[in-house]
PDB file of C-alpha atoms in Angstrom:
ATOM      1  CA  MET A   1     -15.214  13.611   3.803  1.00  0.00           C
ATOM      2  CA  GLY A   2     -17.189  11.269   1.564  1.00  0.00           C
ATOM      3  CA  LEU A   3     -18.236  10.264  -1.911  1.00  0.00           C
ATOM      4  CA  GLU A   4     -21.202   8.333  -3.202  1.00  0.00           C
ATOM      5  CA  ALA A   5     -21.826   5.270  -1.043  1.00  0.00           C
ATOM      6  CA  GLY A   6     -21.194   1.833  -2.471  1.00  0.00           C
ATOM      7  CA  LEU A   7     -18.183   2.597  -4.669  1.00  0.00           C
ATOM      8  CA  LEU A   8     -16.969  -0.986  -4.246  1.00  0.00           C
ATOM      9  CA  ASP A   9     -20.305  -2.806  -4.044  1.00  0.00           C
ATOM     10  CA  GLY A  10     -19.950  -6.496  -4.834  1.00  0.00           C
ATOM     11  CA  LYS A  11     -16.193  -6.427  -5.383  1.00  0.00           C
ATOM     12  CA  ASN A  12     -13.697  -8.831  -3.829  1.00  0.00           C
ATOM     13  CA  VAL A  13     -10.924  -6.514  -2.642  1.00  0.00           C
ATOM     14  CA  LEU A  14      -7.518  -7.767  -1.506  1.00  0.00           C
ATOM     15  CA  VAL A  15      -5.591  -5.330   0.707  1.00  0.00           C
ATOM     16  CA  THR A  16      -1.991  -6.049   1.666  1.00  0.00           C
ATOM     17  CA  GLY A  17      -0.271  -4.420   4.609  1.00  0.00           C
ATOM     18  CA  ALA A  18      -3.702  -4.314   6.235  1.00  0.00           C
ATOM     19  CA  ALA A  19      -2.632  -4.544   9.878  1.00  0.00           C
ATOM     20  CA  GLN A  20      -2.006  -0.822  10.353  1.00  0.00           C
ATOM     21  CA  GLY A  21      -1.506   2.543   8.701  1.00  0.00           C
ATOM     22  CA  ILE A  22      -2.838   3.252   5.235  1.00  0.00           C
ATOM     23  CA  GLY A  23      -3.615  -0.417   4.582  1.00  0.00           C
ATOM     24  CA  ARG A  24      -5.871  -0.637   7.632  1.00  0.00           C
ATOM     25  CA  GLU A  25      -7.629   2.634   6.788  1.00  0.00           C
ATOM     26  CA  VAL A  26      -8.247   1.468   3.232  1.00  0.00           C
ATOM     27  CA  ALA A  27      -9.672  -1.846   4.428  1.00  0.00           C
ATOM     28  CA  VAL A  28     -12.177  -0.171   6.759  1.00  0.00           C
ATOM     29  CA  LEU A  29     -13.212   2.363   4.129  1.00  0.00           C
ATOM     30  CA  ALA A  30     -13.568  -0.353   1.489  1.00  0.00           C
ATOM     31  CA  ALA A  31     -15.894  -2.234   3.850  1.00  0.00           C
ATOM     32  CA  ARG A  32     -18.011   0.910   4.208  1.00  0.00           C
ATOM     33  CA  GLN A  33     -18.096   1.151   0.426  1.00  0.00           C
ATOM     34  CA  GLY A  34     -19.542  -2.334  -0.048  1.00  0.00           C
ATOM     35  CA  ALA A  35     -16.435  -4.468  -0.651  1.00  0.00           C
ATOM     36  CA  GLU A  36     -15.877  -8.023   0.476  1.00  0.00           C
ATOM     37  CA  LEU A  37     -12.341  -8.259   1.832  1.00  0.00           C
ATOM     38  CA  ILE A  38      -9.205 -10.359   1.775  1.00  0.00           C
ATOM     39  CA  LEU A  39      -6.727  -8.837   4.233  1.00  0.00           C
ATOM     40  CA  ALA A  40      -3.078  -9.877   4.136  1.00  0.00           C
ATOM     41  CA  ASP A  41      -0.246  -9.012   6.479  1.00  0.00           C
ATOM     42  CA  ARG A  42       2.575 -10.749   8.302  1.00  0.00           C
ATOM     43  CA  SER A  43       1.181  -9.611  11.664  1.00  0.00           C
ATOM     44  CA  GLU A  44      -1.719 -11.151  13.547  1.00  0.00           C
ATOM     45  CA  LEU A  45      -2.946  -7.593  14.116  1.00  0.00           C
ATOM     46  CA  VAL A  46      -4.656  -8.012  10.759  1.00  0.00           C
ATOM     47  CA  GLU A  47      -7.425  -9.701  12.756  1.00  0.00           C
ATOM     48  CA  ASP A  48      -8.072  -6.374  14.514  1.00  0.00           C
ATOM     49  CA  THR A  49      -8.480  -4.751  11.120  1.00  0.00           C
ATOM     50  CA  ALA A  50     -10.974  -7.431  10.129  1.00  0.00           C
ATOM     51  CA  GLN A  51     -13.025  -6.637  13.229  1.00  0.00           C
ATOM     52  CA  ALA A  52     -12.927  -2.911  12.513  1.00  0.00           C
ATOM     53  CA  ALA A  53     -13.955  -3.533   8.901  1.00  0.00           C
ATOM     54  CA  ALA A  54     -16.844  -5.746  10.024  1.00  0.00           C
ATOM     55  CA  ALA A  55     -18.036  -2.986  12.350  1.00  0.00           C
ATOM     56  CA  ALA A  56     -17.812  -0.464   9.499  1.00  0.00           C
ATOM     57  CA  ALA A  57     -19.909  -2.704   7.259  1.00  0.00           C
ATOM     58  CA  GLY A  58     -22.362  -3.159  10.108  1.00  0.00           C
ATOM     59  CA  GLU A  59     -22.942   0.601  10.162  1.00  0.00           C
ATOM     60  CA  HIS A  60     -24.689   0.032   6.838  1.00  0.00           C
ATOM     61  CA  ARG A  61     -26.508  -3.065   8.088  1.00  0.00           C
ATOM     62  CA  ARG A  62     -24.312  -5.315   6.019  1.00  0.00           C
ATOM     63  CA  GLN A  63     -22.565  -8.494   7.104  1.00  0.00           C
ATOM     64  CA  LEU A  64     -19.002  -8.459   5.844  1.00  0.00           C
ATOM     65  CA  ARG A  65     -17.322 -11.483   4.310  1.00  0.00           C
ATOM     66  CA  CYS A  66     -13.658 -11.163   5.234  1.00  0.00           C
ATOM     67  CA  LEU A  67     -10.729 -13.550   4.856  1.00  0.00           C
ATOM     68  CA  THR A  68      -7.469 -12.830   6.673  1.00  0.00           C
ATOM     69  CA  ALA A  69      -4.139 -14.278   5.572  1.00  0.00           C
ATOM     70  CA  LEU A  70      -0.785 -14.204   7.357  1.00  0.00           C
ATOM     71  CA  ALA A  71       2.058 -14.075   4.849  1.00  0.00           C
ATOM     72  CA  ASP A  72       5.526 -12.713   4.199  1.00  0.00           C
ATOM     73  CA  LEU A  73       4.919 -10.799   0.980  1.00  0.00           C
ATOM     74  CA  GLU A  74       8.600 -10.089   0.522  1.00  0.00           C
ATOM     75  CA  THR A  75       8.673 -13.599  -0.961  1.00  0.00           C
ATOM     76  CA  TRP A  76       7.015 -15.028  -4.066  1.00  0.00           C
ATOM     77  CA  GLU A  77       5.760 -17.980  -2.042  1.00  0.00           C
ATOM     78  CA  GLY A  78       3.930 -15.670   0.357  1.00  0.00           C
ATOM     79  CA  ALA A  79       2.240 -13.718  -2.415  1.00  0.00           C
ATOM     80  CA  GLU A  80       1.322 -16.830  -4.358  1.00  0.00           C
ATOM     81  CA  ASP A  81      -0.231 -18.398  -1.267  1.00  0.00           C
ATOM     82  CA  VAL A  82      -2.344 -15.295  -0.547  1.00  0.00           C
ATOM     83  CA  ALA A  83      -3.649 -15.185  -4.121  1.00  0.00           C
ATOM     84  CA  TYR A  84      -4.398 -18.914  -4.077  1.00  0.00           C
ATOM     85  CA  ARG A  85      -6.266 -18.750  -0.771  1.00  0.00           C
ATOM     86  CA  ALA A  86      -8.195 -15.689  -1.860  1.00  0.00           C
ATOM     87  CA  THR A  87      -9.420 -17.196  -5.103  1.00  0.00           C
ATOM     88  CA  SER A  88     -10.119 -20.661  -3.698  1.00  0.00           C
ATOM     89  CA  GLU A  89     -11.974 -19.433  -0.600  1.00  0.00           C
ATOM     90  CA  THR A  90     -13.689 -16.222  -1.754  1.00  0.00           C
ATOM     91  CA  GLY A  91     -13.729 -16.294  -5.563  1.00  0.00           C
ATOM     92  CA  ASP A  92     -12.095 -14.031  -8.107  1.00  0.00           C
ATOM     93  CA  ILE A  93     -10.020 -11.059  -6.946  1.00  0.00           C
ATOM     94  CA  ASP A  94     -11.567  -7.940  -8.470  1.00  0.00           C
ATOM     95  CA  VAL A  95      -9.213  -5.413  -6.868  1.00  0.00           C
ATOM     96  CA  CYS A  96      -5.718  -5.783  -5.408  1.00  0.00           C
ATOM     97  CA  ILE A  97      -4.472  -2.876  -3.283  1.00  0.00           C
ATOM     98  CA  ASN A  98      -0.751  -3.153  -2.498  1.00  0.00           C
ATOM     99  CA  ALA A  99       0.011  -1.160   0.649  1.00  0.00           C
ATOM    100  CA  VAL A 100       3.086  -2.938   2.020  1.00  0.00           C
ATOM    101  CA  GLY A 101       6.156  -0.736   2.352  1.00  0.00           C
ATOM    102  CA  GLY A 102       7.768   2.052   4.300  1.00  0.00           C
ATOM    103  CA  THR A 103      11.131   3.563   5.127  1.00  0.00           C
ATOM    104  CA  ILE A 104      13.013   1.520   7.720  1.00  0.00           C
ATOM    105  CA  TRP A 105      16.017   3.814   8.253  1.00  0.00           C
ATOM    106  CA  ALA A 106      16.806   7.432   7.391  1.00  0.00           C
ATOM    107  CA  LYS A 107      20.350   8.364   6.453  1.00  0.00           C
ATOM    108  CA  PRO A 108      22.357   9.685   3.494  1.00  0.00           C
ATOM    109  CA  TYR A 109      22.937   7.024   0.857  1.00  0.00           C
ATOM    110  CA  ASP A 110      26.723   7.111   1.125  1.00  0.00           C
ATOM    111  CA  VAL A 111      26.574   5.826   4.709  1.00  0.00           C
ATOM    112  CA  TYR A 112      23.871   3.207   4.133  1.00  0.00           C
ATOM    113  CA  GLU A 113      25.083  -0.312   4.956  1.00  0.00           C
ATOM    114  CA  PRO A 114      24.698  -2.724   1.993  1.00  0.00           C
ATOM    115  CA  ASP A 115      22.521  -5.174   3.921  1.00  0.00           C
ATOM    116  CA  ARG A 116      20.176  -2.343   4.901  1.00  0.00           C
ATOM    117  CA  ILE A 117      19.940  -1.181   1.287  1.00  0.00           C
ATOM    118  CA  GLU A 118      18.779  -4.674   0.350  1.00  0.00           C
ATOM    119  CA  ALA A 119      16.319  -4.727   3.265  1.00  0.00           C
ATOM    120  CA  GLU A 120      14.720  -1.446   2.115  1.00  0.00           C
ATOM    121  CA  ILE A 121      14.263  -2.784  -1.421  1.00  0.00           C
ATOM    122  CA  ARG A 122      12.799  -6.050  -0.150  1.00  0.00           C
ATOM    123  CA  ARG A 123      10.339  -4.170   2.064  1.00  0.00           C
ATOM    124  CA  SER A 124       9.107  -1.526  -0.359  1.00  0.00           C
ATOM    125  CA  LEU A 125       9.391  -3.022  -3.862  1.00  0.00           C
ATOM    126  CA  PHE A 126       9.144  -6.801  -3.796  1.00  0.00           C
ATOM    127  CA  PRO A 127       5.766  -7.152  -2.018  1.00  0.00           C
ATOM    128  CA  THR A 128       4.167  -5.076  -4.772  1.00  0.00           C
ATOM    129  CA  MET A 129       6.024  -6.897  -7.550  1.00  0.00           C
ATOM    130  CA  TRP A 130       5.115 -10.324  -6.188  1.00  0.00           C
ATOM    131  CA  MET A 131       1.438  -9.524  -5.579  1.00  0.00           C
ATOM    132  CA  CYS A 132       1.058  -8.041  -9.066  1.00  0.00           C
ATOM    133  CA  ARG A 133       2.570 -11.211 -10.490  1.00  0.00           C
ATOM    134  CA  ALA A 134       0.245 -13.354  -8.366  1.00  0.00           C
ATOM    135  CA  VAL A 135      -3.051 -11.655  -9.266  1.00  0.00           C
ATOM    136  CA  LEU A 136      -2.508 -10.556 -12.863  1.00  0.00           C
ATOM    137  CA  PRO A 137      -2.953 -13.943 -14.597  1.00  0.00           C
ATOM    138  CA  GLY A 138      -6.455 -14.408 -13.188  1.00  0.00           C
ATOM    139  CA  MET A 139      -7.478 -10.830 -13.935  1.00  0.00           C
ATOM    140  CA  LYS A 140      -6.229 -10.992 -17.515  1.00  0.00           C
ATOM    141  CA  GLN A 141      -7.892 -14.350 -18.087  1.00  0.00           C
ATOM    142  CA  ARG A 142     -11.244 -12.927 -16.913  1.00  0.00           C
ATOM    143  CA  GLY A 143     -10.751  -9.680 -18.813  1.00  0.00           C
ATOM    144  CA  THR A 144     -11.321  -7.451 -15.807  1.00  0.00           C
ATOM    145  CA  GLY A 145      -9.607  -6.300 -12.625  1.00  0.00           C
ATOM    146  CA  THR A 146      -7.828  -3.384 -10.983  1.00  0.00           C
ATOM    147  CA  ILE A 147      -4.506  -3.113  -9.183  1.00  0.00           C
ATOM    148  CA  VAL A 148      -3.814  -0.066  -7.021  1.00  0.00           C
ATOM    149  CA  ASN A 149      -0.210   0.261  -5.864  1.00  0.00           C
ATOM    150  CA  VAL A 150       0.733   2.541  -2.975  1.00  0.00           C
ATOM    151  CA  SER A 151       3.935   4.354  -3.950  1.00  0.00           C
ATOM    152  CA  SER A 152       5.362   7.564  -2.440  1.00  0.00           C
ATOM    153  CA  VAL A 153       6.367  11.107  -3.356  1.00  0.00           C
ATOM    154  CA  ALA A 154       9.639  10.273  -1.593  1.00  0.00           C
ATOM    155  CA  THR A 155      11.066   9.372  -5.007  1.00  0.00           C
ATOM    156  CA  ARG A 156      12.248  12.987  -4.649  1.00  0.00           C
ATOM    157  CA  GLY A 157      13.391  13.112  -1.058  1.00  0.00           C
ATOM    158  CA  ILE A 158      16.437  13.112   1.156  1.00  0.00           C
ATOM    159  CA  ASN A 159      17.993  10.451   3.401  1.00  0.00           C
ATOM    160  CA  ARG A 160      15.851   7.667   1.920  1.00  0.00           C
ATOM    161  CA  GLY A 161      17.753   6.668  -1.224  1.00  0.00           C
ATOM    162  CA  PRO A 162      16.966   2.936  -1.209  1.00  0.00           C
ATOM    163  CA  TYR A 163      13.309   3.557  -0.297  1.00  0.00           C
ATOM    164  CA  SER A 164      13.086   6.209  -3.005  1.00  0.00           C
ATOM    165  CA  ALA A 165      14.521   3.739  -5.513  1.00  0.00           C
ATOM    166  CA  ALA A 166      12.021   1.084  -4.427  1.00  0.00           C
ATOM    167  CA  LYS A 167       9.070   3.421  -4.858  1.00  0.00           C
ATOM    168  CA  GLY A 168      10.452   4.620  -8.191  1.00  0.00           C
ATOM    169  CA  GLY A 169      10.367   0.946  -9.145  1.00  0.00           C
ATOM    170  CA  VAL A 170       6.715   0.767  -8.069  1.00  0.00           C
ATOM    171  CA  ASN A 171       5.943   3.729 -10.337  1.00  0.00           C
ATOM    172  CA  ALA A 172       7.727   2.114 -13.283  1.00  0.00           C
ATOM    173  CA  LEU A 173       6.029  -1.220 -12.640  1.00  0.00           C
ATOM    174  CA  THR A 174       2.648   0.513 -12.546  1.00  0.00           C
ATOM    175  CA  ALA A 175       3.201   2.172 -15.909  1.00  0.00           C
ATOM    176  CA  SER A 176       4.614  -0.954 -17.543  1.00  0.00           C
ATOM    177  CA  LEU A 177       1.884  -3.304 -16.320  1.00  0.00           C
ATOM    178  CA  ALA A 178      -0.806  -0.821 -17.305  1.00  0.00           C
ATOM    179  CA  MET A 179       0.475  -0.877 -20.889  1.00  0.00           C
ATOM    180  CA  GLU A 180       0.703  -4.679 -20.905  1.00  0.00           C
ATOM    181  CA  SER A 181      -2.712  -5.241 -19.347  1.00  0.00           C
ATOM    182  CA  ALA A 182      -5.023  -2.629 -20.873  1.00  0.00           C
ATOM    183  CA  GLU A 183      -5.934  -4.768 -23.876  1.00  0.00           C
ATOM    184  CA  ALA A 184      -7.054  -7.489 -21.455  1.00  0.00           C
ATOM    185  CA  GLY A 185      -9.337  -5.051 -19.611  1.00  0.00           C
ATOM    186  CA  VAL A 186      -7.144  -4.733 -16.506  1.00  0.00           C
ATOM    187  CA  ARG A 187      -6.262  -1.358 -14.971  1.00  0.00           C
ATOM    188  CA  VAL A 188      -3.045  -0.704 -13.005  1.00  0.00           C
ATOM    189  CA  VAL A 189      -2.742   2.591 -11.125  1.00  0.00           C
ATOM    190  CA  ALA A 190      -0.991   4.011  -8.065  1.00  0.00           C
ATOM    191  CA  THR A 191      -1.145   6.735  -5.484  1.00  0.00           C
ATOM    192  CA  ALA A 192       1.956   8.489  -4.156  1.00  0.00           C
ATOM    193  CA  PRO A 193       1.318   9.523  -0.552  1.00  0.00           C
ATOM    194  CA  GLY A 194       3.272  12.236   1.143  1.00  0.00           C
ATOM    195  CA  GLY A 195       3.879  12.441   4.853  1.00  0.00           C
ATOM    196  CA  THR A 196       0.904  10.973   6.697  1.00  0.00           C
ATOM    197  CA  GLU A 197      -0.228  11.345  10.295  1.00  0.00           C
ATOM    198  CA  ALA A 198      -0.977   7.976  11.849  1.00  0.00           C
ATOM    199  CA  PRO A 199      -1.232   6.482  15.333  1.00  0.00           C
ATOM    200  CA  PRO A 200       2.000   5.095  16.804  1.00  0.00           C
ATOM    201  CA  ARG A 201       2.971   1.960  14.929  1.00  0.00           C
ATOM    202  CA  ARG A 202       2.150  -1.214  16.822  1.00  0.00           C
ATOM    203  CA  ILE A 203       4.621  -3.056  14.589  1.00  0.00           C
ATOM    204  CA  PRO A 204       7.841  -1.006  14.260  1.00  0.00           C
ATOM    205  CA  ARG A 205       9.410  -0.877  10.800  1.00  0.00           C
ATOM    206  CA  GLY A 206      12.844  -0.994  12.342  1.00  0.00           C
ATOM    207  CA  PRO A 207      14.859  -0.099  15.435  1.00  0.00           C
ATOM    208  CA  GLY A 208      14.362   3.647  15.001  1.00  0.00           C
ATOM    209  CA  PRO A 209      17.133   6.258  15.249  1.00  0.00           C
ATOM    210  CA  GLU A 210      19.968   4.808  17.301  1.00  0.00           C
ATOM    211  CA  SER A 211      22.192   7.875  17.742  1.00  0.00           C
ATOM    212  CA  ASP A 212      21.965  11.666  17.824  1.00  0.00           C
ATOM    213  CA  GLN A 213      23.200  11.723  14.229  1.00  0.00           C
ATOM    214  CA  GLU A 214      20.448   9.345  13.083  1.00  0.00           C
ATOM    215  CA  LYS A 215      17.863  11.447  14.932  1.00  0.00           C
ATOM    216  CA  ALA A 216      19.137  14.508  13.093  1.00  0.00           C
ATOM    217  CA  TRP A 217      18.907  12.744   9.719  1.00  0.00           C
ATOM    218  CA  PHE A 218      15.336  11.687  10.497  1.00  0.00           C
ATOM    219  CA  GLY A 219      14.521  15.264  11.483  1.00  0.00           C
ATOM    220  CA  GLN A 220      15.764  16.414   8.075  1.00  0.00           C
ATOM    221  CA  VAL A 221      13.290  14.021   6.437  1.00  0.00           C
ATOM    222  CA  VAL A 222      10.419  15.500   8.452  1.00  0.00           C
ATOM    223  CA  ASP A 223      11.483  19.068   7.650  1.00  0.00           C
ATOM    224  CA  GLN A 224      11.803  18.330   3.927  1.00  0.00           C
ATOM    225  CA  THR A 225       8.421  16.588   3.855  1.00  0.00           C
ATOM    226  CA  LEU A 226       6.674  19.550   5.475  1.00  0.00           C
ATOM    227  CA  ASP A 227       8.522  22.083   3.304  1.00  0.00           C
ATOM    228  CA  SER A 228       7.485  20.187   0.150  1.00  0.00           C
ATOM    229  CA  SER A 229       3.788  20.327   1.023  1.00  0.00           C
ATOM    230  CA  ALA A 230       1.935  23.440  -0.098  1.00  0.00           C
ATOM    231  CA  PHE A 231      -0.274  22.982   2.965  1.00  0.00           C
ATOM    232  CA  GLY A 232       2.741  22.698   5.261  1.00  0.00           C
ATOM    233  CA  ARG A 233       1.325  19.674   7.050  1.00  0.00           C
ATOM    234  CA  TYR A 234       1.068  15.915   6.931  1.00  0.00           C
ATOM    235  CA  GLY A 235      -2.031  14.322   5.452  1.00  0.00           C
ATOM    236  CA  THR A 236      -4.478  12.169   7.375  1.00  0.00           C
ATOM    237  CA  LEU A 237      -5.070   8.464   6.868  1.00  0.00           C
ATOM    238  CA  ALA A 238      -8.525   9.245   5.495  1.00  0.00           C
ATOM    239  CA  GLU A 239      -7.020  11.670   2.983  1.00  0.00           C
ATOM    240  CA  GLN A 240      -4.839   8.812   1.728  1.00  0.00           C
ATOM    241  CA  ALA A 241      -7.523   6.114   1.743  1.00  0.00           C
ATOM    242  CA  TRP A 242     -10.205   7.940  -0.258  1.00  0.00           C
ATOM    243  CA  PRO A 243      -8.101   8.390  -3.426  1.00  0.00           C
ATOM    244  CA  ILE A 244      -7.092   4.722  -3.267  1.00  0.00           C
ATOM    245  CA  VAL A 245     -10.700   3.568  -2.980  1.00  0.00           C
ATOM    246  CA  PHE A 246     -11.735   5.917  -5.793  1.00  0.00           C
ATOM    247  CA  LEU A 247      -9.037   4.560  -8.106  1.00  0.00           C
ATOM    248  CA  ALA A 248     -10.084   1.013  -7.195  1.00  0.00           C
ATOM    249  CA  SER A 249     -13.691   1.706  -8.146  1.00  0.00           C
ATOM    250  CA  ASP A 250     -15.488   1.743 -11.481  1.00  0.00           C
ATOM    251  CA  ALA A 251     -15.726   5.532 -11.116  1.00  0.00           C
ATOM    252  CA  ALA A 252     -12.075   5.538 -12.286  1.00  0.00           C
ATOM    253  CA  SER A 253     -12.694   3.152 -15.201  1.00  0.00           C
ATOM    254  CA  TYR A 254     -10.841   5.352 -17.728  1.00  0.00           C
ATOM    255  CA  ILE A 255      -7.725   5.807 -15.588  1.00  0.00           C
ATOM    256  CA  THR A 256      -4.749   3.463 -15.951  1.00  0.00           C
ATOM    257  CA  GLY A 257      -0.988   3.818 -15.767  1.00  0.00           C
ATOM    258  CA  SER A 258      -1.277   6.967 -13.627  1.00  0.00           C
ATOM    259  CA  VAL A 259       0.487   7.699 -10.345  1.00  0.00           C
ATOM    260  CA  LEU A 260      -1.590  10.181  -8.354  1.00  0.00           C
ATOM    261  CA  PRO A 261       0.380  12.328  -5.872  1.00  0.00           C
ATOM    262  CA  VAL A 262      -1.545  12.668  -2.607  1.00  0.00           C
ATOM    263  CA  ALA A 263       0.834  14.975  -0.784  1.00  0.00           C
ATOM    264  CA  GLY A 264      -0.627  18.429  -0.371  1.00  0.00           C
ATOM    265  CA  GLY A 265       0.837  19.721  -3.617  1.00  0.00           C
ATOM    266  CA  ASP A 266       4.159  17.869  -3.529  1.00  0.00           C
ATOM    267  CA  GLN A 267       4.381  16.129  -6.922  1.00  0.00           C
ATOM    268  CA  GLY A 268       7.279  13.883  -5.989  1.00  0.00           C
TER     269      GLY A 268
END
C-alpha cells in the first residue's frame, strides 16, 4: 500500500500515544513521508519508536530530526509541557496527531464501577482535549496547522459505554474546533478506526478480563466488531495509519470537521 512519497515533507509532526499501536505506526509512516517528529507518550518505549522512525527515514537517505517527550497527557500540565518543548526545541508544530486512548475494560454500563467510568473518560477523551488546547493557539496565530484526532467507530458498540462516550466527545470536539478554527486557516479532522490487528501490547491498558463473565463480555465486543465490518475482519495498523497521514497532509487541504470511519464499512 502506498501513496505519493513525501506527503509530509518539511512538516513538524507531533504524534501522541507514539509508543505502540496506531500511534507508533503513524510515526514510522510519517517519517517515511518526510516529516520531522515530536513523539509523546508516558512510556519510555517511545524511544523504540524514535529508532524505528529514524530507520524508516534512512530508507530514503534522510536523517530524521526527532524529539521524544515523556508526559501524562491525561493532565493539562503534561500536554502544555509537550507543546512547549516541541515549539521551543523544534519550532512550530505543523501537525498534531492525537492517538492516545483505548478501552480499558469491557462490561455492560450498568455494572461499570464509577471510578472505572472516570478512568475511561480520562484515558480516551482528556488527552485529545488537552493537546488540542495546547497546540491551537500557536496554529491560529500563524494561520496554519492541522489536528488529526483518532476517534473510534465504537461510539456505536456494546460493553464499552464510557469509552464510547469519550470517543463521541472526540467527534464533537473535532467538529466544534473545525468550525472555530477554519477562519484562522487551521484544519481539525479525525479518523474513526474499527477493530485493528496489532502485536501484543507491551504496555497493558488495564488488568484484562478478571473472571469468566468479563471474558464473555470481551468476547461479545470482538464478535460485534467483526459482525459490523463488511469485510468480516479487523484492519491492519497500516490500514489505519495511511488515512491519518493523508488527512494530515496538504493533499487533504479542503477537508475539515470530518470524522472518517476506517472500519471495513462500519460507519460507527
